[in-house]
Amino acid sequence: MCGRGTIAGRSTRSRGSTIALTPTSPTVGIPDTMPREIRAFFEQYREAFNALDGSAVADLYAEPSGIAQDGIYTYWPDRQLVERNMTALCKTYRDKGFIRADFEPGQTIDQGEKHCVADVQWLIEWNGDQAPWTFKTTYNLVRTGKGWRILLCT
């Protein structure tokens, strides 16, 4: 997640640890071709958010890294800035009534041994009568000595 989303009043249904997302994008009908190791990375990323652990989320970003959203590019030259951002985002989610996040993989573009582009559709559930957020984020991933890391999310 890049910390942005749009409110969507679409119905969702829980199935164990997986949420059935209501299709909201042109990738509907495209088969899941996300490689297992990339899916495992996003499962780890999701679990860091589900724990509302900004430090664990930041650990999954490359150094340097960045985010592009709402027409603005933010460059993070080091992990401390990523952690500060992700800790604040997790606090915002906690204060809003975060229950949990889940994702469905979209398209993945293999760019060789060290790079991958992955499109992910996220769903964030909130407590009370708040509608869930559904949104898509595209990630440029880089393989580092620590495994896959987010270089850029848009």
PDB file of N, CA and C in Angstrom, residues 17-102:
ATOM      1  N   SER A  17      -8.657 -16.329   5.482  1.00  0.00           N
ATOM      2  CA  SER A  17      -7.741 -15.195   5.495  1.00  0.00           C
ATOM      3  C   SER A  17      -7.746 -14.435   4.173  1.00  0.00           C
ATOM      4  N   THR A  18      -8.615 -14.827   3.268  1.00  0.00           N
ATOM      5  CA  THR A  18      -8.670 -14.171   1.966  1.00  0.00           C
ATOM      6  C   THR A  18      -9.969 -13.391   1.842  1.00  0.00           C
ATOM      7  N   ILE A  19      -9.898 -12.227   1.269  1.00  0.00           N
ATOM      8  CA  ILE A  19     -11.079 -11.406   1.053  1.00  0.00           C
ATOM      9  C   ILE A  19     -11.416 -11.440  -0.422  1.00  0.00           C
ATOM     10  N   ALA A  20     -12.677 -11.660  -0.732  1.00  0.00           N
ATOM     11  CA  ALA A  20     -13.111 -11.614  -2.126  1.00  0.00           C
ATOM     12  C   ALA A  20     -13.313 -10.155  -2.497  1.00  0.00           C
ATOM     13  N   LEU A  21     -12.454  -9.624  -3.333  1.00  0.00           N
ATOM     14  CA  LEU A  21     -12.554  -8.227  -3.737  1.00  0.00           C
ATOM     15  C   LEU A  21     -13.521  -8.102  -4.891  1.00  0.00           C
ATOM     16  N   THR A  22     -14.312  -7.073  -4.848  1.00  0.00           N
ATOM     17  CA  THR A  22     -15.199  -6.794  -5.955  1.00  0.00           C
ATOM     18  C   THR A  22     -14.363  -6.178  -7.074  1.00  0.00           C
ATOM     19  N   PRO A  23     -14.415  -6.731  -8.283  1.00  0.00           N
ATOM     20  CA  PRO A  23     -13.608  -6.186  -9.375  1.00  0.00           C
ATOM     21  C   PRO A  23     -13.911  -4.715  -9.616  1.00  0.00           C
ATOM     22  N   THR A  24     -12.841  -3.909  -9.713  1.00  0.00           N
ATOM     23  CA  THR A  24     -13.033  -2.479  -9.931  1.00  0.00           C
ATOM     24  C   THR A  24     -12.116  -1.948 -11.015  1.00  0.00           C
ATOM     25  N   SER A  25     -11.460  -2.817 -11.761  1.00  0.00           N
ATOM     26  CA  SER A  25     -10.442  -2.330 -12.663  1.00  0.00           C
ATOM     27  C   SER A  25     -10.425  -3.119 -13.963  1.00  0.00           C
ATOM     28  N   PRO A  26      -9.698  -2.590 -14.959  1.00  0.00           N
ATOM     29  CA  PRO A  26      -9.618  -3.274 -16.238  1.00  0.00           C
ATOM     30  C   PRO A  26      -8.823  -4.571 -16.187  1.00  0.00           C
ATOM     31  N   THR A  27      -8.183  -4.912 -15.064  1.00  0.00           N
ATOM     32  CA  THR A  27      -7.431  -6.167 -15.009  1.00  0.00           C
ATOM     33  C   THR A  27      -8.328  -7.345 -14.656  1.00  0.00           C
ATOM     34  N   VAL A  28      -9.609  -7.096 -14.445  1.00  0.00           N
ATOM     35  CA  VAL A  28     -10.539  -8.169 -14.137  1.00  0.00           C
ATOM     36  C   VAL A  28     -10.506  -9.172 -15.280  1.00  0.00           C
ATOM     37  N   GLY A  29     -10.421 -10.424 -14.950  1.00  0.00           N
ATOM     38  CA  GLY A  29     -10.391 -11.462 -15.971  1.00  0.00           C
ATOM     39  C   GLY A  29      -8.985 -11.836 -16.395  1.00  0.00           C
ATOM     40  N   ILE A  30      -7.987 -11.061 -15.979  1.00  0.00           N
ATOM     41  CA  ILE A  30      -6.602 -11.401 -16.292  1.00  0.00           C
ATOM     42  C   ILE A  30      -6.149 -12.423 -15.261  1.00  0.00           C
ATOM     43  N   PRO A  31      -5.637 -13.568 -15.705  1.00  0.00           N
ATOM     44  CA  PRO A  31      -5.246 -14.602 -14.747  1.00  0.00           C
ATOM     45  C   PRO A  31      -4.101 -14.134 -13.846  1.00  0.00           C
ATOM     46  N   ASP A  32      -4.094 -14.676 -12.642  1.00  0.00           N
ATOM     47  CA  ASP A  32      -3.033 -14.383 -11.678  1.00  0.00           C
ATOM     48  C   ASP A  32      -1.747 -15.043 -12.163  1.00  0.00           C
ATOM     49  N   THR A  33      -0.802 -14.221 -12.548  1.00  0.00           N
ATOM     50  CA  THR A  33       0.486 -14.735 -13.028  1.00  0.00           C
ATOM     51  C   THR A  33       1.623 -14.292 -12.126  1.00  0.00           C
ATOM     52  N   MET A  34       1.288 -13.799 -10.935  1.00  0.00           N
ATOM     53  CA  MET A  34       2.314 -13.317 -10.024  1.00  0.00           C
ATOM     54  C   MET A  34       3.161 -14.493  -9.541  1.00  0.00           C
ATOM     55  N   PRO A  35       4.479 -14.413  -9.726  1.00  0.00           N
ATOM     56  CA  PRO A  35       5.348 -15.489  -9.239  1.00  0.00           C
ATOM     57  C   PRO A  35       5.217 -15.670  -7.730  1.00  0.00           C
ATOM     58  N   ARG A  36       5.400 -16.884  -7.272  1.00  0.00           N
ATOM     59  CA  ARG A  36       5.223 -17.216  -5.863  1.00  0.00           C
ATOM     60  C   ARG A  36       6.071 -16.333  -4.942  1.00  0.00           C
ATOM     61  N   GLU A  37       7.337 -16.075  -5.307  1.00  0.00           N
ATOM     62  CA  GLU A  37       8.185 -15.274  -4.430  1.00  0.00           C
ATOM     63  C   GLU A  37       7.715 -13.821  -4.343  1.00  0.00           C
ATOM     64  N   ILE A  38       7.108 -13.314  -5.393  1.00  0.00           N
ATOM     65  CA  ILE A  38       6.570 -11.949  -5.366  1.00  0.00           C
ATOM     66  C   ILE A  38       5.299 -11.925  -4.523  1.00  0.00           C
ATOM     67  N   ARG A  39       4.461 -12.931  -4.691  1.00  0.00           N
ATOM     68  CA  ARG A  39       3.255 -13.034  -3.864  1.00  0.00           C
ATOM     69  C   ARG A  39       3.645 -13.128  -2.384  1.00  0.00           C
ATOM     70  N   ALA A  40       4.655 -13.920  -2.071  1.00  0.00           N
ATOM     71  CA  ALA A  40       5.117 -14.061  -0.682  1.00  0.00           C
ATOM     72  C   ALA A  40       5.600 -12.715  -0.140  1.00  0.00           C
ATOM     73  N   PHE A  41       6.257 -11.916  -0.980  1.00  0.00           N
ATOM     74  CA  PHE A  41       6.684 -10.583  -0.569  1.00  0.00           C
ATOM     75  C   PHE A  41       5.468  -9.740  -0.179  1.00  0.00           C
ATOM     76  N   PHE A  42       4.433  -9.744  -1.018  1.00  0.00           N
ATOM     77  CA  PHE A  42       3.253  -8.929  -0.715  1.00  0.00           C
ATOM     78  C   PHE A  42       2.476  -9.478   0.481  1.00  0.00           C
ATOM     79  N   GLU A  43       2.531 -10.772   0.709  1.00  0.00           N
ATOM     80  CA  GLU A  43       1.930 -11.331   1.921  1.00  0.00           C
ATOM     81  C   GLU A  43       2.657 -10.788   3.155  1.00  0.00           C
ATOM     82  N   GLN A  44       3.986 -10.712   3.092  1.00  0.00           N
ATOM     83  CA  GLN A  44       4.774 -10.155   4.197  1.00  0.00           C
ATOM     84  C   GLN A  44       4.449  -8.672   4.394  1.00  0.00           C
ATOM     85  N   TYR A  45       4.337  -7.948   3.285  1.00  0.00           N
ATOM     86  CA  TYR A  45       3.995  -6.519   3.324  1.00  0.00           C
ATOM     87  C   TYR A  45       2.620  -6.322   3.957  1.00  0.00           C
ATOM     88  N   ARG A  46       1.657  -7.145   3.531  1.00  0.00           N
ATOM     89  CA  ARG A  46       0.306  -7.071   4.098  1.00  0.00           C
ATOM     90  C   ARG A  46       0.343  -7.339   5.605  1.00  0.00           C
ATOM     91  N   GLU A  47       1.087  -8.354   6.021  1.00  0.00           N
ATOM     92  CA  GLU A  47       1.133  -8.694   7.448  1.00  0.00           C
ATOM     93  C   GLU A  47       1.777  -7.586   8.276  1.00  0.00           C
ATOM     94  N   ALA A  48       2.756  -6.890   7.709  1.00  0.00           N
ATOM     95  CA  ALA A  48       3.359  -5.750   8.419  1.00  0.00           C
ATOM     96  C   ALA A  48       2.314  -4.656   8.627  1.00  0.00           C
ATOM     97  N   PHE A  49       1.493  -4.405   7.609  1.00  0.00           N
ATOM     98  CA  PHE A  49       0.411  -3.430   7.761  1.00  0.00           C
ATOM     99  C   PHE A  49      -0.648  -3.941   8.725  1.00  0.00           C
ATOM    100  N   ASN A  50      -0.987  -5.220   8.650  1.00  0.00           N
ATOM    101  CA  ASN A  50      -2.002  -5.758   9.550  1.00  0.00           C
ATOM    102  C   ASN A  50      -1.571  -5.670  11.010  1.00  0.00           C
ATOM    103  N   ALA A  51      -0.275  -5.690  11.256  1.00  0.00           N
ATOM    104  CA  ALA A  51       0.254  -5.507  12.613  1.00  0.00           C
ATOM    105  C   ALA A  51       0.386  -4.020  12.960  1.00  0.00           C
ATOM    106  N   LEU A  52       0.105  -3.158  11.983  1.00  0.00           N
ATOM    107  CA  LEU A  52       0.282  -1.709  12.125  1.00  0.00           C
ATOM    108  C   LEU A  52       1.683  -1.389  12.643  1.00  0.00           C
ATOM    109  N   ASP A  53       2.657  -2.048  12.029  1.00  0.00           N
ATOM    110  CA  ASP A  53       4.071  -1.935  12.411  1.00  0.00           C
ATOM    111  C   ASP A  53       4.820  -1.152  11.339  1.00  0.00           C
ATOM    112  N   GLY A  54       4.890   0.163  11.515  1.00  0.00           N
ATOM    113  CA  GLY A  54       5.537   1.025  10.527  1.00  0.00           C
ATOM    114  C   GLY A  54       6.980   0.660  10.268  1.00  0.00           C
ATOM    115  N   SER A  55       7.687   0.199  11.293  1.00  0.00           N
ATOM    116  CA  SER A  55       9.084  -0.204  11.122  1.00  0.00           C
ATOM    117  C   SER A  55       9.192  -1.436  10.221  1.00  0.00           C
ATOM    118  N   ALA A  56       8.303  -2.414  10.433  1.00  0.00           N
ATOM    119  CA  ALA A  56       8.310  -3.622   9.594  1.00  0.00           C
ATOM    120  C   ALA A  56       7.931  -3.284   8.157  1.00  0.00           C
ATOM    121  N   VAL A  57       7.005  -2.350   7.973  1.00  0.00           N
ATOM    122  CA  VAL A  57       6.646  -1.906   6.619  1.00  0.00           C
ATOM    123  C   VAL A  57       7.869  -1.265   5.965  1.00  0.00           C
ATOM    124  N   ALA A  58       8.534  -0.377   6.687  1.00  0.00           N
ATOM    125  CA  ALA A  58       9.711   0.324   6.156  1.00  0.00           C
ATOM    126  C   ALA A  58      10.828  -0.647   5.787  1.00  0.00           C
ATOM    127  N   ASP A  59      10.953  -1.745   6.519  1.00  0.00           N
ATOM    128  CA  ASP A  59      11.981  -2.743   6.217  1.00  0.00           C
ATOM    129  C   ASP A  59      11.821  -3.330   4.822  1.00  0.00           C
ATOM    130  N   LEU A  60      10.649  -3.219   4.241  1.00  0.00           N
ATOM    131  CA  LEU A  60      10.379  -3.808   2.929  1.00  0.00           C
ATOM    132  C   LEU A  60      10.582  -2.821   1.783  1.00  0.00           C
ATOM    133  N   TYR A  61      11.154  -1.673   2.098  1.00  0.00           N
ATOM    134  CA  TYR A  61      11.483  -0.670   1.082  1.00  0.00           C
ATOM    135  C   TYR A  61      12.981  -0.678   0.822  1.00  0.00           C
ATOM    136  N   ALA A  62      13.350  -0.435  -0.427  1.00  0.00           N
ATOM    137  CA  ALA A  62      14.760  -0.301  -0.803  1.00  0.00           C
ATOM    138  C   ALA A  62      15.284   1.023  -0.262  1.00  0.00           C
ATOM    139  N   GLU A  63      16.575   1.120  -0.268  1.00  0.00           N
ATOM    140  CA  GLU A  63      17.220   2.360   0.161  1.00  0.00           C
ATOM    141  C   GLU A  63      18.161   2.802  -0.946  1.00  0.00           C
ATOM    142  N   PRO A  64      17.850   3.875  -1.658  1.00  0.00           N
ATOM    143  CA  PRO A  64      16.712   4.792  -1.537  1.00  0.00           C
ATOM    144  C   PRO A  64      15.453   4.202  -2.181  1.00  0.00           C
ATOM    145  N   SER A  65      14.340   4.891  -1.964  1.00  0.00           N
ATOM    146  CA  SER A  65      13.068   4.494  -2.560  1.00  0.00           C
ATOM    147  C   SER A  65      12.197   5.737  -2.707  1.00  0.00           C
ATOM    148  N   GLY A  66      11.000   5.510  -3.223  1.00  0.00           N
ATOM    149  CA  GLY A  66      10.121   6.654  -3.408  1.00  0.00           C
ATOM    150  C   GLY A  66       8.682   6.244  -3.601  1.00  0.00           C
ATOM    151  N   ILE A  67       7.840   7.265  -3.626  1.00  0.00           N
ATOM    152  CA  ILE A  67       6.410   7.093  -3.845  1.00  0.00           C
ATOM    153  C   ILE A  67       5.937   8.217  -4.760  1.00  0.00           C
ATOM    154  N   ALA A  68       5.076   7.875  -5.685  1.00  0.00           N
ATOM    155  CA  ALA A  68       4.464   8.880  -6.560  1.00  0.00           C
ATOM    156  C   ALA A  68       2.955   8.749  -6.403  1.00  0.00           C
ATOM    157  N   GLN A  69       2.327   9.818  -5.935  1.00  0.00           N
ATOM    158  CA  GLN A  69       0.867   9.804  -5.796  1.00  0.00           C
ATOM    159  C   GLN A  69       0.340  11.223  -5.860  1.00  0.00           C
ATOM    160  N   ASP A  70      -0.846  11.326  -6.382  1.00  0.00           N
ATOM    161  CA  ASP A  70      -1.511  12.631  -6.478  1.00  0.00           C
ATOM    162  C   ASP A  70      -0.641  13.671  -7.183  1.00  0.00           C
ATOM    163  N   GLY A  71       0.128  13.241  -8.168  1.00  0.00           N
ATOM    164  CA  GLY A  71       0.952  14.161  -8.946  1.00  0.00           C
ATOM    165  C   GLY A  71       2.229  14.605  -8.255  1.00  0.00           C
ATOM    166  N   ILE A  72       2.556  13.985  -7.140  1.00  0.00           N
ATOM    167  CA  ILE A  72       3.748  14.380  -6.379  1.00  0.00           C
ATOM    168  C   ILE A  72       4.662  13.175  -6.203  1.00  0.00           C
ATOM    169  N   TYR A  73       5.956  13.390  -6.436  1.00  0.00           N
ATOM    170  CA  TYR A  73       6.958  12.349  -6.195  1.00  0.00           C
ATOM    171  C   TYR A  73       7.682  12.671  -4.893  1.00  0.00           C
ATOM    172  N   THR A  74       7.727  11.704  -3.992  1.00  0.00           N
ATOM    173  CA  THR A  74       8.450  11.849  -2.733  1.00  0.00           C
ATOM    174  C   THR A  74       9.625  10.884  -2.753  1.00  0.00           C
ATOM    175  N   TYR A  75      10.804  11.405  -2.565  1.00  0.00           N
ATOM    176  CA  TYR A  75      12.041  10.622  -2.573  1.00  0.00           C
ATOM    177  C   TYR A  75      12.473  10.378  -1.134  1.00  0.00           C
ATOM    178  N   TRP A  76      12.737   9.127  -0.817  1.00  0.00           N
ATOM    179  CA  TRP A  76      13.238   8.756   0.495  1.00  0.00           C
ATOM    180  C   TRP A  76      14.662   8.251   0.332  1.00  0.00           C
ATOM    181  N   PRO A  77      15.669   9.046   0.649  1.00  0.00           N
ATOM    182  CA  PRO A  77      17.058   8.627   0.454  1.00  0.00           C
ATOM    183  C   PRO A  77      17.521   7.577   1.462  1.00  0.00           C
ATOM    184  N   ASP A  78      16.788   7.459   2.591  1.00  0.00           N
ATOM    185  CA  ASP A  78      17.199   6.460   3.582  1.00  0.00           C
ATOM    186  C   ASP A  78      15.981   5.890   4.297  1.00  0.00           C
ATOM    187  N   ARG A  79      16.219   4.798   5.001  1.00  0.00           N
ATOM    188  CA  ARG A  79      15.155   4.064   5.671  1.00  0.00           C
ATOM    189  C   ARG A  79      14.451   4.896   6.746  1.00  0.00           C
ATOM    190  N   GLN A  80      15.158   5.774   7.436  1.00  0.00           N
ATOM    191  CA  GLN A  80      14.559   6.565   8.511  1.00  0.00           C
ATOM    192  C   GLN A  80      13.355   7.372   8.029  1.00  0.00           C
ATOM    193  N   LEU A  81      13.466   7.931   6.843  1.00  0.00           N
ATOM    194  CA  LEU A  81      12.350   8.712   6.299  1.00  0.00           C
ATOM    195  C   LEU A  81      11.172   7.810   5.942  1.00  0.00           C
ATOM    196  N   VAL A  82      11.470   6.631   5.407  1.00  0.00           N
ATOM    197  CA  VAL A  82      10.404   5.672   5.092  1.00  0.00           C
ATOM    198  C   VAL A  82       9.705   5.250   6.385  1.00  0.00           C
ATOM    199  N   GLU A  83      10.503   4.936   7.406  1.00  0.00           N
ATOM    200  CA  GLU A  83       9.923   4.499   8.679  1.00  0.00           C
ATOM    201  C   GLU A  83       9.050   5.596   9.299  1.00  0.00           C
ATOM    202  N   ARG A  84       9.505   6.823   9.252  1.00  0.00           N
ATOM    203  CA  ARG A  84       8.718   7.935   9.787  1.00  0.00           C
ATOM    204  C   ARG A  84       7.369   8.029   9.065  1.00  0.00           C
ATOM    205  N   ASN A  85       7.400   7.912   7.744  1.00  0.00           N
ATOM    206  CA  ASN A  85       6.178   7.975   6.957  1.00  0.00           C
ATOM    207  C   ASN A  85       5.251   6.798   7.268  1.00  0.00           C
ATOM    208  N   MET A  86       5.802   5.596   7.288  1.00  0.00           N
ATOM    209  CA  MET A  86       4.974   4.400   7.491  1.00  0.00           C
ATOM    210  C   MET A  86       4.441   4.312   8.922  1.00  0.00           C
ATOM    211  N   THR A  87       5.204   4.790   9.890  1.00  0.00           N
ATOM    212  CA  THR A  87       4.725   4.820  11.280  1.00  0.00           C
ATOM    213  C   THR A  87       3.555   5.793  11.397  1.00  0.00           C
ATOM    214  N   ALA A  88       3.668   6.945  10.752  1.00  0.00           N
ATOM    215  CA  ALA A  88       2.565   7.920  10.760  1.00  0.00           C
ATOM    216  C   ALA A  88       1.342   7.347  10.045  1.00  0.00           C
ATOM    217  N   LEU A  89       1.562   6.649   8.925  1.00  0.00           N
ATOM    218  CA  LEU A  89       0.452   6.050   8.196  1.00  0.00           C
ATOM    219  C   LEU A  89      -0.246   4.989   9.056  1.00  0.00           C
ATOM    220  N   CYS A  90       0.529   4.144   9.725  1.00  0.00           N
ATOM    221  CA  CYS A  90      -0.063   3.118  10.591  1.00  0.00           C
ATOM    222  C   CYS A  90      -0.845   3.755  11.734  1.00  0.00           C
ATOM    223  N   LYS A  91      -0.364   4.870  12.281  1.00  0.00           N
ATOM    224  CA  LYS A  91      -1.102   5.574  13.342  1.00  0.00           C
ATOM    225  C   LYS A  91      -2.422   6.120  12.795  1.00  0.00           C
ATOM    226  N   THR A  92      -2.377   6.680  11.597  1.00  0.00           N
ATOM    227  CA  THR A  92      -3.597   7.185  10.964  1.00  0.00           C
ATOM    228  C   THR A  92      -4.595   6.051  10.781  1.00  0.00           C
ATOM    229  N   TYR A  93      -4.115   4.905  10.287  1.00  0.00           N
ATOM    230  CA  TYR A  93      -4.992   3.746  10.104  1.00  0.00           C
ATOM    231  C   TYR A  93      -5.574   3.295  11.448  1.00  0.00           C
ATOM    232  N   ARG A  94      -4.753   3.203  12.484  1.00  0.00           N
ATOM    233  CA  ARG A  94      -5.216   2.780  13.807  1.00  0.00           C
ATOM    234  C   ARG A  94      -6.303   3.734  14.306  1.00  0.00           C
ATOM    235  N   ASP A  95      -6.043   5.037  14.192  1.00  0.00           N
ATOM    236  CA  ASP A  95      -6.989   6.048  14.662  1.00  0.00           C
ATOM    237  C   ASP A  95      -8.306   6.006  13.891  1.00  0.00           C
ATOM    238  N   LYS A  96      -8.251   5.622  12.639  1.00  0.00           N
ATOM    239  CA  LYS A  96      -9.448   5.562  11.791  1.00  0.00           C
ATOM    240  C   LYS A  96     -10.281   4.310  12.049  1.00  0.00           C
ATOM    241  N   GLY A  97      -9.693   3.287  12.685  1.00  0.00           N
ATOM    242  CA  GLY A  97     -10.444   2.067  12.965  1.00  0.00           C
ATOM    243  C   GLY A  97     -10.078   0.909  12.059  1.00  0.00           C
ATOM    244  N   PHE A  98      -8.811   0.849  11.694  1.00  0.00           N
ATOM    245  CA  PHE A  98      -8.298  -0.223  10.832  1.00  0.00           C
ATOM    246  C   PHE A  98      -8.599  -1.592  11.433  1.00  0.00           C
ATOM    247  N   ILE A  99      -9.110  -2.496  10.599  1.00  0.00           N
ATOM    248  CA  ILE A  99      -9.288  -3.893  10.998  1.00  0.00           C
ATOM    249  C   ILE A  99      -8.203  -4.741  10.346  1.00  0.00           C
ATOM    250  N   ARG A 100      -8.140  -4.692   9.023  1.00  0.00           N
ATOM    251  CA  ARG A 100      -7.113  -5.457   8.309  1.00  0.00           C
ATOM    252  C   ARG A 100      -7.086  -5.082   6.837  1.00  0.00           C
ATOM    253  N   ALA A 101      -5.993  -5.478   6.197  1.00  0.00           N
ATOM    254  CA  ALA A 101      -5.818  -5.278   4.757  1.00  0.00           C
ATOM    255  C   ALA A 101      -5.666  -6.633   4.088  1.00  0.00           C
ATOM    256  N   ASP A 102      -6.042  -6.694   2.847  1.00  0.00           N
ATOM    257  CA  ASP A 102      -5.773  -7.870   2.021  1.00  0.00           C
ATOM    258  C   ASP A 102      -5.578  -7.400   0.590  1.00  0.00           C
TER     259      ASP A 102
END
